[in-house]
Amino acid sequence: MPMTHGATKPDRRSPEAAEYRKLYSTARWKRLREFKLAQQPLCEWCLEQEIVEPATEVHHADGGHKGDVVKFFAGPFVSTCKPCHSRRGQREDLGLTVIRFGPDGWPL
Ligand SMILES: [Zn+2]
């Protein structure tokens, strides 16, 4: 009998994931994204460290939308730069602990 270790993790590239990926190409999302970036044109995560960096990405804060269409369009959103989005955004989406550092170099 084969041994199984722990629970199987849900596949992050599930059909549902592919489904909500399409939401990113909707006109509604593009408008929302533009609006958010116009409202907060700087990376909010860089600002926490007193770094001024233009934002190019709009991240779903608060644990992400997880395929929830309502949450996808309702937010909350965070304006981020690309490096922040790929570093911290992915961790948040995976539900991992995000350690933030203040301007003094100590974790917040
Ligand atoms: Zn940033």
CSV table of C-alpha atoms and ligand atoms in Angstrom, one decimal:
chain,number,residue,atom,x,y,z
A,1,MET,CA,0.0,0.0,0.0
A,2,PRO,CA,1.5,3.4,-1.0
A,3,MET,CA,2.1,5.8,1.8
A,4,THR,CA,0.5,9.2,1.7
A,5,HIS,CA,1.9,12.1,3.5
A,6,GLY,CA,-0.4,14.8,4.7
A,7,ALA,CA,-3.2,16.5,2.7
A,8,THR,CA,-2.8,17.1,-1.0
A,9,LYS,CA,-2.5,20.7,-1.8
A,10,PRO,CA,-5.0,22.2,-4.2
A,11,ASP,CA,-3.5,22.7,-7.6
A,12,ARG,CA,-2.9,26.4,-8.1
A,13,ARG,CA,-3.3,26.0,-11.8
A,14,SER,CA,-6.8,24.6,-11.6
A,15,PRO,CA,-9.5,25.2,-14.2
A,16,GLU,CA,-11.0,27.8,-11.8
A,17,ALA,CA,-7.7,29.6,-11.8
A,18,ALA,CA,-7.7,29.7,-15.6
A,19,GLU,CA,-11.3,31.0,-15.3
A,20,TYR,CA,-10.6,33.9,-13.1
A,21,ARG,CA,-7.4,34.7,-15.0
A,22,LYS,CA,-9.8,35.8,-17.7
A,23,LEU,CA,-11.2,38.4,-15.4
A,24,TYR,CA,-7.9,40.3,-15.8
A,25,SER,CA,-8.7,40.9,-19.4
A,26,THR,CA,-12.2,42.4,-18.8
A,27,ALA,CA,-12.8,46.0,-19.5
A,28,ARG,CA,-14.2,46.3,-16.0
A,29,TRP,CA,-11.0,45.2,-14.4
A,30,LYS,CA,-8.9,47.5,-16.7
A,31,ARG,CA,-11.0,50.5,-15.7
A,32,LEU,CA,-10.7,49.6,-12.0
A,33,ARG,CA,-7.0,49.1,-12.4
A,34,GLU,CA,-6.5,52.5,-14.1
A,35,PHE,CA,-8.6,54.1,-11.4
A,36,LYS,CA,-6.6,52.5,-8.6
A,37,LEU,CA,-3.3,53.5,-10.2
A,38,ALA,CA,-4.5,57.0,-10.8
A,39,GLN,CA,-5.6,57.3,-7.1
A,40,GLN,CA,-2.4,55.8,-5.8
A,41,PRO,CA,0.4,56.0,-8.4
A,42,LEU,CA,3.1,54.9,-6.0
A,43,CYS,CA,4.0,51.5,-4.8
A,44,GLU,CA,2.3,51.2,-1.4
A,45,TRP,CA,4.6,48.5,-0.2
A,46,CYS,CA,7.7,50.5,-1.1
A,47,LEU,CA,6.2,53.5,0.6
A,48,GLU,CA,6.1,51.5,3.9
A,49,GLN,CA,9.8,51.5,3.6
A,50,GLU,CA,9.9,55.1,2.6
A,51,ILE,CA,10.9,54.2,-0.9
A,52,VAL,CA,9.2,56.2,-3.7
A,53,GLU,CA,8.6,53.8,-6.6
A,54,PRO,CA,5.9,54.2,-9.3
A,55,ALA,CA,3.2,51.5,-9.1
A,56,THR,CA,2.5,49.4,-12.2
A,57,GLU,CA,0.5,46.6,-10.7
A,58,VAL,CA,-2.8,46.4,-8.8
A,59,HIS,CA,-2.7,43.7,-6.2
A,60,HIS,CA,-5.7,42.1,-4.5
A,61,ALA,CA,-5.0,42.7,-0.8
A,62,ASP,CA,-6.5,41.0,2.1
A,63,GLY,CA,-5.6,37.4,1.0
A,64,GLY,CA,-6.5,37.9,-2.6
A,65,HIS,CA,-9.8,37.2,-4.4
A,66,LYS,CA,-9.3,33.4,-4.6
A,67,GLY,CA,-11.5,33.2,-7.6
A,68,ASP,CA,-14.3,35.1,-5.9
A,69,VAL,CA,-15.6,37.4,-8.7
A,70,VAL,CA,-17.3,39.8,-6.2
A,71,LYS,CA,-14.0,40.2,-4.3
A,72,PHE,CA,-12.1,40.4,-7.6
A,73,PHE,CA,-13.9,43.6,-8.5
A,74,ALA,CA,-14.6,45.0,-5.0
A,75,GLY,CA,-11.1,44.9,-3.6
A,76,PRO,CA,-9.4,45.9,-1.4
A,77,PHE,CA,-6.6,46.7,-3.8
A,78,VAL,CA,-3.0,47.8,-3.3
A,79,SER,CA,-0.9,49.6,-5.8
A,80,THR,CA,2.5,48.0,-6.1
A,81,CYS,CA,5.6,48.0,-8.3
A,82,LYS,CA,6.4,44.9,-10.3
A,83,PRO,CA,9.2,43.6,-8.0
A,84,CYS,CA,7.0,44.0,-4.9
A,85,HIS,CA,4.1,42.3,-6.6
A,86,SER,CA,6.1,39.3,-7.6
A,87,ARG,CA,7.9,39.0,-4.3
A,88,ARG,CA,5.3,39.8,-1.7
A,89,GLY,CA,2.2,39.4,-3.8
A,90,GLN,CA,2.9,35.7,-4.5
A,91,ARG,CA,3.6,35.0,-0.9
A,92,GLU,CA,0.3,36.6,0.2
A,93,ASP,CA,-1.6,34.7,-2.4
A,94,LEU,CA,-0.1,31.5,-1.2
A,95,GLY,CA,-1.1,32.4,2.3
A,96,LEU,CA,2.5,32.6,3.5
A,97,THR,CA,3.7,34.9,6.2
A,98,VAL,CA,4.9,38.1,4.8
A,99,ILE,CA,7.6,39.7,6.9
A,100,ARG,CA,7.7,43.4,6.3
A,101,PHE,CA,10.6,45.7,7.1
A,102,GLY,CA,10.4,49.2,8.3
A,103,PRO,CA,12.7,52.0,7.1
A,104,ASP,CA,15.1,51.2,10.0
A,105,GLY,CA,15.6,47.7,8.6
A,106,TRP,CA,13.7,45.9,11.4
A,107,PRO,CA,10.7,43.7,10.8
A,108,LEU,CA,7.4,45.5,11.4
B,1,ZN,ZN,7.4,48.3,-4.5
